[in-house]
XYZ file of C-alpha atoms in Angstrom:
566
model
C 62.008 125.832 20.091
C 64.505 127.245 22.568
C 67.839 128.829 21.779
C 70.978 127.181 23.134
C 72.236 130.199 25.149
C 71.270 131.819 28.459
C 70.066 135.379 29.070
C 68.956 137.142 32.214
C 65.225 136.896 32.981
C 63.637 140.344 32.343
C 62.813 142.307 35.462
C 59.450 143.586 34.291
C 57.343 143.620 37.467
C 53.772 142.571 36.858
C 54.368 141.112 33.376
C 56.866 138.305 34.075
C 55.694 135.140 35.799
C 56.756 131.510 36.203
C 54.694 128.471 35.347
C 56.106 125.108 36.418
C 55.110 122.118 34.286
C 56.556 118.613 34.255
C 59.450 119.657 36.469
C 60.467 122.651 34.276
C 59.885 126.321 35.127
C 58.699 128.263 32.094
C 59.019 132.044 31.975
C 55.819 133.694 30.778
C 55.169 137.225 29.622
C 51.821 139.039 29.999
C 51.353 140.942 26.741
C 47.737 142.071 27.344
C 44.488 141.623 29.222
C 40.927 140.815 28.167
C 37.969 142.205 30.118
C 35.147 139.699 30.731
C 31.948 141.747 31.373
C 29.907 138.955 32.985
C 32.666 138.278 35.510
C 33.724 141.914 35.760
C 37.506 141.327 35.777
C 40.448 141.163 33.385
C 41.982 137.872 32.225
C 45.714 138.161 31.409
C 47.034 137.058 28.004
C 50.310 135.215 28.503
C 52.856 133.524 26.269
C 55.969 131.589 27.102
C 59.174 133.460 26.303
C 61.700 131.010 27.758
C 62.492 128.278 30.263
C 64.460 128.941 33.430
C 67.921 127.526 33.862
C 68.288 124.632 36.310
C 71.647 125.956 37.488
C 70.921 129.688 37.828
C 67.393 130.850 38.642
C 68.124 134.365 37.343
C 68.700 133.124 33.771
C 66.611 131.447 31.108
C 66.820 129.914 27.612
C 64.782 132.263 25.364
C 62.553 131.250 22.450
C 61.405 133.231 19.351
C 58.585 134.855 21.348
C 61.191 136.644 23.454
C 62.588 138.246 20.263
C 59.056 139.371 19.370
C 58.286 141.094 22.706
C 61.803 142.230 23.627
C 63.319 143.262 20.255
C 65.600 145.791 21.940
C 67.539 143.102 23.817
C 70.758 142.089 22.015
C 71.004 138.318 22.214
C 74.300 136.384 22.168
C 73.029 134.572 19.061
C 72.608 137.936 17.374
C 76.075 139.068 18.444
C 77.725 135.988 16.893
C 76.070 135.277 13.568
C 78.971 132.984 12.631
C 76.970 130.050 14.032
C 75.011 129.765 10.778
C 74.099 132.038 7.905
C 70.567 133.382 7.628
C 70.645 132.168 3.992
C 71.260 128.464 3.290
C 71.921 127.157 -0.235
C 70.141 123.813 -0.409
C 69.813 122.910 -4.125
C 73.048 121.030 -4.810
C 73.069 119.584 -1.294
C 69.647 118.026 -1.938
C 70.811 116.453 -5.223
C 73.957 115.071 -3.545
C 71.868 113.748 -0.642
C 69.608 111.860 -3.065
C 72.589 110.270 -4.839
C 74.126 109.284 -1.497
C 70.880 107.581 -0.471
C 70.518 105.810 -3.845
C 74.046 104.386 -3.549
C 73.541 103.699 0.201
C 76.737 105.620 0.860
C 75.289 106.978 4.099
C 74.769 103.465 5.457
C 78.219 102.340 4.294
C 79.886 105.318 5.925
C 78.100 104.735 9.207
C 79.529 101.241 9.241
C 83.009 102.332 8.173
C 83.452 105.730 9.851
C 81.003 105.639 12.749
C 79.570 108.732 14.389
C 81.567 111.114 12.175
C 80.213 109.603 8.951
C 78.201 112.767 8.318
C 81.355 114.864 8.435
C 83.000 112.528 5.905
C 80.083 113.016 3.487
C 80.139 116.763 4.128
C 83.790 116.923 3.075
C 82.922 115.031 -0.113
C 80.018 117.415 -0.831
C 82.239 120.400 0.022
C 84.811 119.400 -2.612
C 82.069 118.935 -5.248
C 80.268 122.218 -4.611
C 83.241 124.518 -3.950
C 85.774 122.736 -6.195
C 88.227 122.825 -3.299
C 89.784 120.300 -0.939
C 91.484 122.647 1.554
C 90.176 121.828 5.037
C 90.672 125.342 6.409
C 87.884 126.675 4.180
C 85.329 124.018 5.143
C 83.769 126.137 7.973
C 82.966 128.827 5.395
C 81.120 126.190 3.361
C 79.275 124.901 6.440
C 78.221 128.460 7.319
C 75.808 128.683 4.369
C 74.971 125.054 3.481
C 72.934 122.282 5.097
C 75.140 119.504 6.455
C 75.090 115.745 6.949
C 76.467 116.005 10.488
C 74.180 115.396 13.465
C 71.934 118.468 13.848
C 73.969 119.991 10.989
C 76.765 120.903 13.352
C 79.559 123.031 11.849
C 83.027 121.849 12.816
C 86.179 123.955 12.963
C 89.155 123.494 10.667
C 91.129 121.967 13.579
C 88.429 119.315 13.993
C 88.631 118.635 10.240
C 92.380 118.168 10.498
C 92.043 115.760 13.448
C 89.280 113.845 11.688
C 91.268 113.376 8.467
C 94.343 112.289 10.407
C 92.333 109.635 12.250
C 90.783 108.003 9.173
C 92.477 104.629 8.887
C 93.581 102.539 5.933
C 91.287 99.758 7.209
C 88.280 102.056 6.794
C 89.079 102.853 3.161
C 89.770 99.177 2.402
C 86.513 98.218 4.110
C 84.588 100.714 2.005
C 86.128 99.510 -1.278
C 85.406 95.899 -0.352
C 81.750 96.656 0.405
C 81.336 98.995 -2.594
C 82.659 96.376 -5.011
C 80.836 93.505 -3.312
C 77.547 95.238 -4.194
C 78.303 95.120 -7.951
C 76.860 92.390 -10.188
C 79.875 90.123 -10.781
C 78.027 87.729 -13.065
C 77.575 90.188 -15.912
C 80.317 90.730 -18.484
C 81.738 94.216 -18.139
C 84.591 96.219 -19.601
C 86.673 98.132 -17.087
C 88.429 101.280 -18.243
C 91.671 101.704 -16.312
C 93.789 104.838 -16.356
C 96.093 106.790 -14.098
C 97.357 110.287 -13.490
C 99.848 111.828 -11.115
C 99.506 114.474 -8.453
C 101.840 116.610 -6.446
C 102.024 116.964 -2.678
C 102.503 120.607 -1.778
C 103.406 120.125 1.884
C 104.747 117.598 4.299
C 107.107 114.675 4.004
C 104.950 112.092 2.241
C 106.599 108.741 1.610
C 104.452 107.966 -1.422
C 105.511 111.225 -3.137
C 108.676 110.612 -5.138
C 110.435 112.139 -8.096
C 109.018 110.278 -11.055
C 107.556 111.067 -14.464
C 105.068 113.942 -14.069
C 102.782 114.305 -17.085
C 103.132 118.092 -17.123
C 106.926 117.770 -17.402
C 107.683 119.639 -14.147
C 110.256 118.259 -11.736
C 108.687 117.809 -8.292
C 107.682 114.920 -6.016
C 104.537 113.190 -7.201
C 102.433 110.147 -6.495
C 100.386 108.153 -8.971
C 96.632 107.737 -8.711
C 94.610 105.324 -10.835
C 90.925 104.497 -11.166
C 89.119 101.441 -12.519
C 85.853 102.541 -14.139
C 82.946 100.259 -15.098
C 82.295 101.174 -18.745
C 78.968 99.310 -18.867
C 77.396 100.681 -15.675
C 79.352 103.956 -15.746
C 80.574 103.821 -12.164
C 84.028 104.151 -10.569
C 84.913 100.781 -9.002
C 88.125 101.211 -7.083
C 91.260 103.327 -6.897
C 94.937 102.866 -6.232
C 97.667 105.200 -5.079
C 101.296 104.238 -5.544
C 104.742 105.909 -5.500
C 105.596 108.414 -8.210
C 108.616 106.481 -9.436
C 106.524 103.443 -10.471
C 105.525 103.551 -14.130
C 102.029 102.637 -15.332
C 103.206 99.532 -17.178
C 104.625 98.029 -13.979
C 101.480 98.664 -11.929
C 98.995 97.003 -14.280
C 99.486 93.419 -13.075
C 99.045 94.548 -9.451
C 95.749 96.150 -10.445
C 94.583 93.017 -12.273
C 95.203 90.931 -9.147
C 93.212 93.470 -7.150
C 90.339 93.339 -9.666
C 90.262 89.561 -9.320
C 90.118 89.844 -5.521
C 87.074 92.140 -5.843
C 85.316 89.436 -7.865
C 85.749 90.852 -11.386
C 86.592 87.630 -13.216
C 84.228 87.994 -16.158
C 85.697 91.286 -17.349
C 87.689 92.952 -20.067
C 90.023 95.923 -19.681
C 90.239 99.050 -21.826
C 93.777 100.364 -21.642
C 95.840 103.220 -22.974
C 99.051 102.599 -24.924
C 101.131 103.239 -21.781
C 100.164 99.773 -20.496
C 101.265 97.915 -23.632
C 103.882 95.229 -22.996
C 104.281 91.565 -23.833
C 104.258 90.660 -20.130
C 101.034 92.543 -19.400
C 99.154 91.021 -22.340
C 100.255 87.518 -21.403
C 99.245 88.134 -17.795
C 95.743 89.100 -18.956
C 95.565 85.975 -21.125
C 96.623 83.821 -18.185
C 93.851 85.269 -16.000
C 91.175 85.043 -18.688
C 90.783 88.795 -19.162
C 89.922 90.308 -22.540
C 91.604 93.562 -23.469
C 91.167 96.564 -25.722
C 94.425 98.493 -26.025
C 95.697 101.366 -28.148
C 98.978 101.221 -30.084
C 100.813 104.155 -31.586
C 100.747 104.396 -35.355
C 104.538 104.709 -35.459
C 105.200 101.352 -33.758
C 107.006 99.085 -36.226
C 104.306 96.373 -36.268
C 101.463 98.865 -36.685
C 103.456 100.812 -39.254
C 103.884 97.643 -41.278
C 100.157 96.822 -41.140
C 99.122 100.349 -42.071
C 101.493 100.585 -45.014
C 100.407 97.132 -46.226
C 96.677 97.958 -46.031
C 96.880 101.651 -46.925
C 94.442 102.529 -49.697
C 92.151 99.539 -49.124
C 89.535 101.051 -46.787
C 90.015 104.828 -46.298
C 87.218 105.894 -48.673
C 85.110 102.715 -48.725
C 81.656 103.483 -47.309
C 81.379 99.921 -45.999
C 84.180 100.821 -43.593
C 82.770 104.243 -42.617
C 82.189 104.715 -38.858
C 80.057 107.825 -39.215
C 79.677 108.568 -35.492
C 83.409 109.282 -35.249
C 83.996 110.427 -38.867
C 86.536 107.632 -39.218
C 87.099 104.647 -41.493
C 88.121 101.299 -40.016
C 89.046 97.756 -40.957
C 90.007 94.627 -39.008
C 92.929 92.237 -39.563
C 93.530 89.004 -37.658
C 97.113 88.020 -36.931
C 99.596 87.265 -34.148
C 100.948 90.151 -32.099
C 104.248 88.452 -31.276
C 105.875 85.537 -33.081
C 105.782 83.489 -29.878
C 102.039 84.106 -29.399
C 99.770 81.084 -29.320
C 96.710 83.230 -30.053
C 95.879 85.533 -32.902
C 94.746 89.066 -32.066
C 92.419 91.454 -33.836
C 94.113 94.562 -35.211
C 91.643 97.343 -35.958
C 93.164 99.964 -38.266
C 91.568 103.415 -38.521
C 91.970 106.470 -40.697
C 90.597 109.966 -40.128
C 91.113 112.742 -42.662
C 90.760 115.378 -39.925
C 93.336 113.566 -37.798
C 95.599 113.359 -40.866
C 95.412 117.117 -41.417
C 96.115 118.000 -37.794
C 98.983 115.487 -37.422
C 100.623 116.594 -40.661
C 100.378 120.213 -39.560
C 102.045 119.337 -36.251
C 104.786 117.399 -38.034
C 105.452 120.277 -40.433
C 105.601 122.744 -37.519
C 108.023 120.442 -35.684
C 110.294 120.204 -38.726
C 110.218 123.995 -39.190
C 111.346 124.485 -35.569
C 114.152 121.967 -36.090
C 115.357 123.690 -39.296
C 115.331 127.048 -37.507
C 117.367 125.681 -34.597
C 119.847 123.962 -36.940
C 120.541 127.226 -38.772
C 121.691 128.713 -35.480
C 124.378 125.990 -35.188
C 126.135 126.911 -38.427
C 129.958 126.926 -38.021
C 129.744 126.024 -34.307
C 131.670 123.181 -32.627
C 128.556 121.131 -31.724
C 127.190 117.675 -32.423
C 123.583 117.387 -33.576
C 121.147 115.801 -31.128
C 119.952 112.265 -31.910
C 116.315 113.375 -32.038
C 117.268 115.552 -35.022
C 119.178 112.718 -36.696
C 115.868 110.883 -37.236
C 114.938 113.519 -39.844
C 118.314 115.004 -40.878
C 121.783 113.791 -41.803
C 124.433 116.180 -40.414
C 127.467 117.326 -42.390
C 130.491 118.595 -40.463
C 133.466 120.699 -41.565
C 136.701 118.835 -40.663
C 134.596 115.922 -39.330
C 136.382 113.883 -36.653
C 139.081 116.490 -36.100
C 139.625 118.871 -33.200
C 138.377 121.823 -35.207
C 135.179 120.020 -36.321
C 132.360 122.496 -37.009
C 128.687 121.985 -37.800
C 128.090 123.030 -41.390
C 124.747 121.855 -42.841
C 122.224 118.994 -42.973
C 120.491 116.905 -45.551
C 116.831 116.089 -44.950
C 115.853 112.437 -44.922
C 113.038 112.871 -47.413
C 112.010 109.213 -47.352
C 111.616 109.239 -43.531
C 109.580 112.448 -43.598
C 107.443 111.189 -46.469
C 106.678 107.937 -44.666
C 105.610 109.757 -41.487
C 103.309 111.973 -43.548
C 101.792 108.862 -45.115
C 101.154 107.478 -41.582
C 99.412 110.649 -40.374
C 95.747 110.115 -39.564
C 96.117 106.391 -38.817
C 95.856 104.622 -35.476
C 95.376 101.072 -34.261
C 93.409 99.337 -31.524
C 94.186 95.723 -30.629
C 91.569 93.454 -29.038
C 91.841 89.913 -27.728
C 88.197 89.201 -28.540
C 86.685 89.154 -32.007
C 84.667 92.301 -32.716
C 84.155 94.815 -35.492
C 86.310 97.909 -35.924
C 83.262 99.985 -34.975
C 82.692 98.069 -31.705
C 86.381 98.271 -30.789
C 86.444 102.028 -31.385
C 83.275 102.569 -29.358
C 84.758 100.593 -26.466
C 87.991 102.547 -26.537
C 86.183 105.870 -26.868
C 84.301 104.985 -23.698
C 87.572 105.823 -21.941
C 86.438 109.422 -22.386
C 84.327 108.849 -19.262
C 87.355 107.942 -17.161
C 89.299 110.814 -18.739
C 86.508 113.134 -17.610
C 86.729 111.582 -14.144
C 90.344 112.698 -13.879
C 89.528 116.108 -15.311
C 86.688 116.495 -12.837
C 88.903 115.291 -10.006
C 91.669 117.795 -10.695
C 89.669 120.739 -12.035
C 86.290 120.463 -10.321
C 87.136 118.775 -7.007
C 90.253 120.813 -6.315
C 92.429 117.691 -6.163
C 95.252 118.597 -8.514
C 97.442 118.572 -5.419
C 97.038 117.248 -1.884
C 97.753 119.740 0.883
C 98.637 117.408 3.712
C 101.421 116.826 6.216
C 101.352 113.055 6.710
C 100.859 109.773 4.873
C 97.703 109.097 6.909
C 96.173 112.404 5.845
C 97.119 111.765 2.210
C 95.386 108.369 2.232
C 92.319 109.856 3.948
C 91.990 112.685 1.419
C 92.294 110.239 -1.482
C 89.528 108.161 0.152
C 87.249 111.203 0.511
C 88.120 112.252 -3.034
C 87.066 108.888 -4.452
C 83.657 109.037 -2.733
C 83.218 112.590 -4.061
C 84.152 111.292 -7.502
C 81.481 108.570 -7.302
C 78.843 111.202 -6.478
C 79.977 113.720 -9.072
C 80.185 111.033 -11.753
C 76.526 110.192 -11.110
C 75.661 113.878 -11.521
C 77.578 113.925 -14.816
C 75.959 110.786 -16.273
C 72.445 111.867 -15.198
C 72.799 115.249 -16.893
C 74.399 113.690 -19.979
C 71.585 111.123 -20.339
C 68.982 113.876 -20.117
C 70.742 115.885 -22.824
C 70.829 112.840 -25.130
C 67.214 111.806 -24.470
C 65.673 115.247 -24.805
C 68.216 116.719 -27.248
C 68.354 119.638 -24.809
C 71.811 121.143 -25.288
C 71.245 124.057 -22.929
C 74.461 125.456 -21.499
C 73.329 124.732 -17.940
C 73.116 120.942 -18.482
C 76.661 120.213 -17.312
C 77.885 119.694 -13.766
C 79.648 123.035 -13.060
C 76.804 125.091 -14.567
C 74.134 122.956 -12.881
C 75.801 123.446 -9.495
C 75.902 127.208 -10.002
C 72.191 127.196 -10.833
C 71.158 124.848 -8.010
C 73.072 126.941 -5.486
C 70.487 129.661 -6.108
C 67.805 127.557 -4.358
C 67.932 129.079 -0.894
C 66.256 128.941 2.489
C 66.030 132.177 4.471
C 65.883 132.445 8.265
C 62.900 134.607 9.124
C 62.082 136.614 12.227
C 60.641 133.624 14.094
C 63.982 131.807 13.680
C 62.555 129.328 11.141
C 64.227 128.644 7.770
C 61.903 128.726 4.754
C 62.353 128.634 0.969
C 63.061 132.116 -0.318
C 61.272 131.658 -3.653
C 59.760 129.034 -5.931
C 61.955 126.796 -8.072
C 62.674 128.370 -11.483
C 62.092 126.725 -14.865
C 65.848 126.251 -15.380
C 66.216 124.644 -11.966
C 63.272 122.348 -12.705
C 64.964 121.194 -15.933
C 68.157 120.366 -14.009
C 66.277 118.634 -11.171
C 64.395 116.484 -13.689
C 67.715 114.879 -14.667
C 67.909 113.519 -11.110
C 64.216 112.491 -11.028
C 63.373 115.386 -8.729
C 60.875 118.221 -8.949
C 59.781 121.335 -7.058
C 57.729 119.226 -4.636
C 60.810 117.170 -3.776
C 62.730 120.351 -2.951
C 59.868 121.594 -0.737
C 59.792 118.311 1.184
C 63.553 118.341 1.692
C 63.370 121.987 2.778
C 60.815 120.932 5.400
C 63.224 118.255 6.693
C 66.042 120.793 6.892
C 63.803 123.243 8.739
C 62.813 120.548 11.233
C 66.425 119.494 11.856
C 67.562 123.073 12.373
C 64.620 123.666 14.721
C 65.676 120.673 16.825
C 69.224 122.027 16.850
C 68.236 124.847 19.184
């Protein structure tokens, strides 16, 4: 193993010699002599300390033996330790590497990205491990982690910027096509579809528009949605679209895209934001089943709840114990013009009732407090207040009209209290209330995807200057999401199977623990494991079908690759 820098050949007369082999001149150092009595002379003990440069005969490439016999010489590699840390954290990297190989993401990326495919995967791993997506901090990550790049080369932040800018839309489309082509399209699956919005904190991005941010703040956003395979628990594809487009309008575009990927034998699990007559008819036309939530205050649902209230809420035959909820199913048409009847699943939860009533009471208290401040003022009560209160004005309709007092609409308030704790799920396919609720609750997985994306991948906002960079970062983010989702489901399955609810069996805690598995560079320049794998780390690794032996083998591969680097 020879270092990749030149130093001057030591001028130690009598101890330095050259030995030419296979066209290369090796510099040897005589570190001792052995006397042979029968021959009555000394035999020198030599070791190679470097190989001479082909361009300058006064310089050589040193090896670890040079460090051993000339420790006082300050090497360039020692002056600039920024090349690579002497301590590499390999635990999480090894888990991510295994998931990448299982999904064949490395092969896909080689076909899509080419020679920089390793850098693409490194950026995905970087966002998972550091919970950050800012390219300028990537070199710090590369300094103390193994990498997927050729010979684990660490690239600068300027290289990262150039790389992201040069990722094309065709490459992301090609990946999604291949990723979805590898799914089993013959099996019936339910796809959970949901969206969120994100801000762009820099640059003039066309896709970022003033729209309807879910946190209520007024800034340019773009929408980002994911289709998630409920049955196989895998993200399938993503979409990004302008911030001014509402979810309801985008659904039919997504359904066409799902069909193009081959998902024809599928159902969709949707939030109430996608509910519209046009969307439901479009799904019927394309043969898609649906599971969709409706608000309890919608007039149709309100009517059904009030009509069936008191018929199932304490009947043990309707008890869905897993969710501490009671449910019943009613078959009827959704719209008068419908040709088909739908299945309305009504649910009641006493805990939900208590929390919703408390929120309603708090809302009414705030309204009463605000209304008292308007007494004898020339104002008109807001329409949102008129739902619960009837205003009374002094000199109503005249120029000197003043707000005086209100009368509560007791019947309206009473009816809303009676509706607290109820909700409704509508399905196109016949199923029990329990099955419908379990399907809809499976959306928790896609909800966690978005939470993980924003909170644990650092993707709440994109820090980019161009549309190309925005598309590239979303592409990298989706691949990172696929990997992190596999980590989440593996840990969750282990917790369920073993009933091990240890606080380290979740992704953030597992990453923190796995990052403690380290390789240390020793005096001979070789990286070796610093210590054995702990019991906690073994428990986490077991979730990914790995053990201490697996880590040792991967550490050996890392050591070999870093040895070949020099």
